[in-house]
């Protein structure tokens, strides 16, 4: 559903992008000088994503990884 969700969001934000798997979507923040602004930015992006998912009767789930993490 990732490509369909991105199509819905196409003209609303440039911060939500495709990920390595089609079922995954990445949310990027803009640079911020403080955590409150970062939090507001991410909350705005999540609201857009939730609305797009809701319009397709989908639920949003989140996860994350760190680029330097060791998984073995």
PDB file of C-alpha atoms in Angstrom:
ATOM      1  CA  UNK A   1       0.000   0.000   0.000  1.00  0.00           C
ATOM      2  CA  UNK A   2       3.013   2.307   0.294  1.00  0.00           C
ATOM      3  CA  UNK A   3       2.866   3.624  -3.295  1.00  0.00           C
ATOM      4  CA  UNK A   4      -0.887   4.297  -2.984  1.00  0.00           C
ATOM      5  CA  UNK A   5      -0.388   6.209   0.262  1.00  0.00           C
ATOM      6  CA  UNK A   6       2.439   8.243  -1.265  1.00  0.00           C
ATOM      7  CA  UNK A   7       0.212   9.112  -4.212  1.00  0.00           C
ATOM      8  CA  UNK A   8      -2.401  10.495  -1.797  1.00  0.00           C
ATOM      9  CA  UNK A   9       0.291  12.578  -0.051  1.00  0.00           C
ATOM     10  CA  UNK A  10       2.050  13.720  -3.246  1.00  0.00           C
ATOM     11  CA  UNK A  11       0.979  17.375  -3.107  1.00  0.00           C
ATOM     12  CA  UNK A  12       0.773  17.635   0.684  1.00  0.00           C
ATOM     13  CA  UNK A  13       4.333  16.961   1.854  1.00  0.00           C
ATOM     14  CA  UNK A  14       7.825  16.181   0.622  1.00  0.00           C
ATOM     15  CA  UNK A  15       8.864  14.732   3.984  1.00  0.00           C
ATOM     16  CA  UNK A  16       7.128  11.364   3.605  1.00  0.00           C
ATOM     17  CA  UNK A  17       8.919   9.067   1.172  1.00  0.00           C
ATOM     18  CA  UNK A  18       9.173   5.485   0.024  1.00  0.00           C
ATOM     19  CA  UNK A  19      11.397   3.022   1.839  1.00  0.00           C
ATOM     20  CA  UNK A  20      13.234  -0.106   0.769  1.00  0.00           C
ATOM     21  CA  UNK A  21      10.060  -2.266   0.856  1.00  0.00           C
ATOM     22  CA  UNK A  22       6.785  -1.161  -0.755  1.00  0.00           C
ATOM     23  CA  UNK A  23       4.906  -1.683   2.500  1.00  0.00           C
ATOM     24  CA  UNK A  24       7.205   0.777   4.315  1.00  0.00           C
ATOM     25  CA  UNK A  25       7.207   4.575   4.350  1.00  0.00           C
ATOM     26  CA  UNK A  26       9.819   6.922   5.793  1.00  0.00           C
ATOM     27  CA  UNK A  27       9.071  10.202   7.565  1.00  0.00           C
ATOM     28  CA  UNK A  28      11.860  12.778   7.373  1.00  0.00           C
ATOM     29  CA  UNK A  29      12.059  15.875   9.523  1.00  0.00           C
ATOM     30  CA  UNK A  30      13.396  19.228   8.488  1.00  0.00           C
ATOM     31  CA  UNK A  31      16.376  20.627  10.437  1.00  0.00           C
ATOM     32  CA  UNK A  32      15.332  22.216  13.738  1.00  0.00           C
ATOM     33  CA  UNK A  33      17.052  24.207  16.453  1.00  0.00           C
ATOM     34  CA  UNK A  34      15.054  22.710  19.321  1.00  0.00           C
ATOM     35  CA  UNK A  35      13.142  19.574  20.245  1.00  0.00           C
ATOM     36  CA  UNK A  36       9.741  21.270  20.482  1.00  0.00           C
ATOM     37  CA  UNK A  37       9.906  22.330  16.832  1.00  0.00           C
ATOM     38  CA  UNK A  38      11.059  18.848  15.822  1.00  0.00           C
ATOM     39  CA  UNK A  39       8.189  17.261  17.736  1.00  0.00           C
ATOM     40  CA  UNK A  40       5.638  19.572  16.102  1.00  0.00           C
ATOM     41  CA  UNK A  41       7.073  18.847  12.653  1.00  0.00           C
ATOM     42  CA  UNK A  42       6.931  15.071  13.133  1.00  0.00           C
ATOM     43  CA  UNK A  43       3.438  15.214  14.642  1.00  0.00           C
ATOM     44  CA  UNK A  44       2.227  17.156  11.596  1.00  0.00           C
ATOM     45  CA  UNK A  45       3.702  14.538   9.253  1.00  0.00           C
ATOM     46  CA  UNK A  46       2.189  11.665  11.252  1.00  0.00           C
ATOM     47  CA  UNK A  47      -1.245  13.333  11.116  1.00  0.00           C
ATOM     48  CA  UNK A  48      -0.994  13.573   7.318  1.00  0.00           C
ATOM     49  CA  UNK A  49       0.072   9.938   7.130  1.00  0.00           C
ATOM     50  CA  UNK A  50      -2.708   8.811   9.477  1.00  0.00           C
ATOM     51  CA  UNK A  51      -5.306  10.622   7.383  1.00  0.00           C
ATOM     52  CA  UNK A  52      -4.030   8.981   4.198  1.00  0.00           C
ATOM     53  CA  UNK A  53      -4.067   5.542   5.849  1.00  0.00           C
ATOM     54  CA  UNK A  54      -7.514   6.116   7.299  1.00  0.00           C
ATOM     55  CA  UNK A  55      -8.899   6.999   3.864  1.00  0.00           C
ATOM     56  CA  UNK A  56      -7.813   3.514   2.739  1.00  0.00           C
ATOM     57  CA  UNK A  57      -9.114   1.798   5.913  1.00  0.00           C
ATOM     58  CA  UNK A  58      -5.547   1.053   7.014  1.00  0.00           C
ATOM     59  CA  UNK A  59      -3.883   1.385  10.413  1.00  0.00           C
ATOM     60  CA  UNK A  60      -0.489   2.990  10.897  1.00  0.00           C
ATOM     61  CA  UNK A  61       2.293   1.112  12.681  1.00  0.00           C
ATOM     62  CA  UNK A  62       5.731   2.457  13.504  1.00  0.00           C
ATOM     63  CA  UNK A  63       9.209   1.096  13.976  1.00  0.00           C
ATOM     64  CA  UNK A  64      12.758   2.319  13.641  1.00  0.00           C
ATOM     65  CA  UNK A  65      16.354   1.268  13.308  1.00  0.00           C
ATOM     66  CA  UNK A  66      19.688   2.901  13.837  1.00  0.00           C
ATOM     67  CA  UNK A  67      22.193   2.859  10.947  1.00  0.00           C
ATOM     68  CA  UNK A  68      25.029   1.754  13.224  1.00  0.00           C
ATOM     69  CA  UNK A  69      23.090  -0.926  15.132  1.00  0.00           C
ATOM     70  CA  UNK A  70      24.392  -4.485  15.278  1.00  0.00           C
ATOM     71  CA  UNK A  71      21.662  -7.040  14.682  1.00  0.00           C
ATOM     72  CA  UNK A  72      23.674 -10.219  15.199  1.00  0.00           C
TER      73      UNK A  72
END
